[in-house]
Amino acid sequence: MKNIIHTIGATVMLTFTANPGLAEGIRSVNPPALYDPAPNGYSHAMVADDLVMIAGQGGENSQGDLAPDFESQVAQAYRNLAIALEAAGARANQVVKLTTYVVDHDQAKLAVLTRQLKAVFGTHLPTQALVPVPRLALDGMLFEVDAIAVLDFGNVQR
């Protein structure tokens, strides 16, 4: 894959983190609109050539507060995912894989998840794994989503 750097203005300059420990061609991305994950030992996104890997995004707002209900958390998690994707130079239609984690999964939650997913991705529906779990990292956290995106579909070798 060809390495292309997408320039979207000062936002990218502020969100790419210089890390001398990373291999050439790999950059970490931590958008200022999301909390600083470094104290917890990770980055929100990593860009490696044409691939973007987004860490699990939960339903917490920029102050770290979680809404009490599942649908609000799912909607916020997808807003957080969109912020991380944009900061890495990607769009929703470049996402190829999602992994979602749902606490106490049931059919009612699947309907909410599907509705929120289609609101974000429209007719572009990436592959997805849904993993039912008993709990997530934060007390009260009900949903988490991580993603893989490809930055340059036009140059992917087939």
Tab-separated table of C-alpha atoms in Angstrom:
chain	number	residue	atom	x	y	z
A	1	MET	CA	0.000	0.000	0.000
A	2	LYS	CA	1.142	3.464	-0.790
A	3	ASN	CA	1.658	5.781	2.184
A	4	ILE	CA	-0.323	8.983	1.682
A	5	ILE	CA	-0.547	11.696	4.312
A	6	HIS	CA	-3.862	13.523	4.222
A	7	THR	CA	-3.621	17.153	5.282
A	8	ILE	CA	-6.727	18.591	6.891
A	9	GLY	CA	-5.233	21.684	8.455
A	10	ALA	CA	-4.067	22.507	11.941
A	11	THR	CA	-6.204	19.797	13.529
A	12	VAL	CA	-3.865	17.080	12.270
A	13	MET	CA	-0.812	19.025	13.369
A	14	LEU	CA	-2.233	19.207	16.881
A	15	THR	CA	-3.387	15.602	17.085
A	16	PHE	CA	-0.395	13.641	15.818
A	17	THR	CA	1.858	12.831	18.718
A	18	ALA	CA	5.606	12.647	18.207
A	19	ASN	CA	6.795	9.433	19.779
A	20	PRO	CA	10.412	8.495	19.135
A	21	GLY	CA	9.624	4.913	20.224
A	22	LEU	CA	7.397	4.301	17.192
A	23	ALA	CA	8.676	2.702	14.012
A	24	GLU	CA	8.963	4.829	10.877
A	25	GLY	CA	5.603	5.302	9.171
A	26	ILE	CA	3.606	4.861	12.399
A	27	ARG	CA	1.988	7.793	14.193
A	28	SER	CA	-0.223	8.012	17.261
A	29	VAL	CA	-3.272	10.288	17.174
A	30	ASN	CA	-4.923	11.758	20.265
A	31	PRO	CA	-7.508	14.396	19.351
A	32	PRO	CA	-7.887	17.238	21.853
A	33	ALA	CA	-11.695	16.767	21.743
A	34	LEU	CA	-11.238	13.384	23.458
A	35	TYR	CA	-9.655	12.855	26.854
A	36	ASP	CA	-5.911	12.126	27.135
A	37	PRO	CA	-5.529	8.330	27.179
A	38	ALA	CA	-1.749	8.328	27.842
A	39	PRO	CA	-2.101	7.967	31.646
A	40	ASN	CA	-4.063	4.766	30.936
A	41	GLY	CA	-1.329	3.436	28.641
A	42	TYR	CA	-2.758	3.769	25.138
A	43	SER	CA	-3.514	6.112	22.213
A	44	HIS	CA	-6.922	6.784	20.670
A	45	ALA	CA	-5.614	5.930	17.194
A	46	MET	CA	-2.548	4.672	15.430
A	47	VAL	CA	-1.850	5.337	11.771
A	48	ALA	CA	0.449	2.861	10.034
A	49	ASP	CA	0.881	3.644	6.349
A	50	ASP	CA	-2.680	3.420	4.963
A	51	LEU	CA	-4.222	1.717	7.994
A	52	VAL	CA	-5.902	3.445	10.909
A	53	MET	CA	-6.624	1.506	14.082
A	54	ILE	CA	-9.003	3.228	16.500
A	55	ALA	CA	-8.961	2.166	20.153
A	56	GLY	CA	-12.197	1.263	21.877
A	57	GLN	CA	-14.419	4.313	22.150
A	58	GLY	CA	-17.008	4.329	24.902
A	59	GLY	CA	-20.009	6.447	25.695
A	60	GLU	CA	-18.197	9.004	27.842
A	61	ASN	CA	-18.256	12.683	26.924
A	62	SER	CA	-15.137	14.879	26.866
A	63	GLN	CA	-15.400	15.318	30.660
A	64	GLY	CA	-15.423	11.530	31.142
A	65	ASP	CA	-19.109	11.383	32.160
A	66	LEU	CA	-21.229	8.414	31.061
A	67	ALA	CA	-24.917	8.746	30.221
A	68	PRO	CA	-27.023	6.312	32.278
A	69	ASP	CA	-28.755	4.655	29.294
A	70	PHE	CA	-27.520	2.344	26.553
A	71	GLU	CA	-28.718	4.339	23.519
A	72	SER	CA	-27.083	7.577	24.696
A	73	GLN	CA	-23.815	5.756	25.330
A	74	VAL	CA	-23.889	4.136	21.874
A	75	ALA	CA	-24.561	7.503	20.202
A	76	GLN	CA	-21.718	9.150	22.171
A	77	ALA	CA	-19.327	6.287	21.400
A	78	TYR	CA	-19.971	6.733	17.684
A	79	ARG	CA	-19.432	10.518	18.017
A	80	ASN	CA	-16.114	9.749	19.737
A	81	LEU	CA	-15.240	7.288	16.961
A	82	ALA	CA	-15.969	9.970	14.331
A	83	ILE	CA	-13.685	12.436	16.154
A	84	ALA	CA	-10.846	9.898	16.242
A	85	LEU	CA	-11.339	8.944	12.582
A	86	GLU	CA	-11.316	12.581	11.434
A	87	ALA	CA	-8.190	13.352	13.455
A	88	ALA	CA	-6.460	10.397	11.774
A	89	GLY	CA	-7.527	11.620	8.317
A	90	ALA	CA	-10.245	9.004	7.758
A	91	ARG	CA	-13.988	9.059	7.142
A	92	ALA	CA	-16.762	6.637	8.072
A	93	ASN	CA	-16.847	5.192	4.541
A	94	GLN	CA	-13.212	4.117	4.946
A	95	VAL	CA	-13.942	1.912	7.978
A	96	VAL	CA	-13.609	-1.766	7.071
A	97	LYS	CA	-13.938	-3.442	10.493
A	98	LEU	CA	-15.742	-2.706	13.754
A	99	THR	CA	-15.674	-4.631	16.974
A	100	THR	CA	-18.437	-3.765	19.409
A	101	TYR	CA	-18.709	-4.802	23.039
A	102	VAL	CA	-22.138	-4.793	24.698
A	103	VAL	CA	-22.755	-5.325	28.416
A	104	ASP	CA	-25.651	-7.737	29.038
A	105	HIS	CA	-26.499	-7.990	25.335
A	106	ASP	CA	-30.078	-8.734	24.257
A	107	GLN	CA	-32.238	-8.235	21.150
A	108	ALA	CA	-33.465	-4.792	22.290
A	109	LYS	CA	-29.847	-3.587	22.466
A	110	LEU	CA	-29.161	-5.027	19.015
A	111	ALA	CA	-31.974	-2.892	17.581
A	112	VAL	CA	-30.501	0.253	19.212
A	113	LEU	CA	-27.015	-0.630	17.976
A	114	THR	CA	-28.249	-1.214	14.423
A	115	ARG	CA	-30.161	2.086	14.355
A	116	GLN	CA	-27.137	4.059	15.626
A	117	LEU	CA	-24.750	2.225	13.274
A	118	LYS	CA	-26.874	3.068	10.221
A	119	ALA	CA	-27.123	6.706	11.342
A	120	VAL	CA	-23.320	6.938	11.241
A	121	PHE	CA	-22.439	4.670	8.319
A	122	GLY	CA	-25.540	4.920	6.097
A	123	THR	CA	-25.387	2.245	3.417
A	124	HIS	CA	-21.652	1.650	3.977
A	125	LEU	CA	-21.826	-1.151	6.513
A	126	PRO	CA	-18.367	-2.365	7.580
A	127	THR	CA	-17.705	-5.871	8.818
A	128	GLN	CA	-18.505	-6.171	12.493
A	129	ALA	CA	-18.110	-8.474	15.441
A	130	LEU	CA	-20.427	-8.006	18.405
A	131	VAL	CA	-19.040	-9.376	21.651
A	132	PRO	CA	-21.402	-9.687	24.630
A	133	VAL	CA	-19.498	-8.976	27.858
A	134	PRO	CA	-20.357	-8.895	31.577
A	135	ARG	CA	-18.660	-5.487	32.083
A	136	LEU	CA	-16.282	-2.972	30.506
A	137	ALA	CA	-13.384	-0.851	31.805
A	138	LEU	CA	-15.459	1.798	33.603
A	139	ASP	CA	-18.268	1.318	36.105
A	140	GLY	CA	-21.520	2.006	34.283
A	141	MET	CA	-19.999	1.652	30.812
A	142	LEU	CA	-22.455	-0.294	28.617
A	143	PHE	CA	-20.932	-0.101	25.123
A	144	GLU	CA	-17.563	0.196	23.376
A	145	VAL	CA	-16.534	0.192	19.710
A	146	ASP	CA	-13.136	-0.034	18.024
A	147	ALA	CA	-12.407	0.263	14.315
A	148	ILE	CA	-9.975	-0.318	11.474
A	149	ALA	CA	-10.024	2.029	8.477
A	150	VAL	CA	-8.077	2.174	5.201
A	151	LEU	CA	-6.993	5.680	4.244
A	152	ASP	CA	-6.369	5.245	0.537
A	153	PHE	CA	-8.832	2.866	-1.114
A	154	GLY	CA	-7.675	4.027	-4.554
A	155	ASN	CA	-4.178	2.638	-4.091
A	156	VAL	CA	-4.973	-0.700	-2.463
A	157	GLN	CA	-3.450	-3.505	-4.515
A	158	ARG	CA	-6.034	-6.107	-5.468
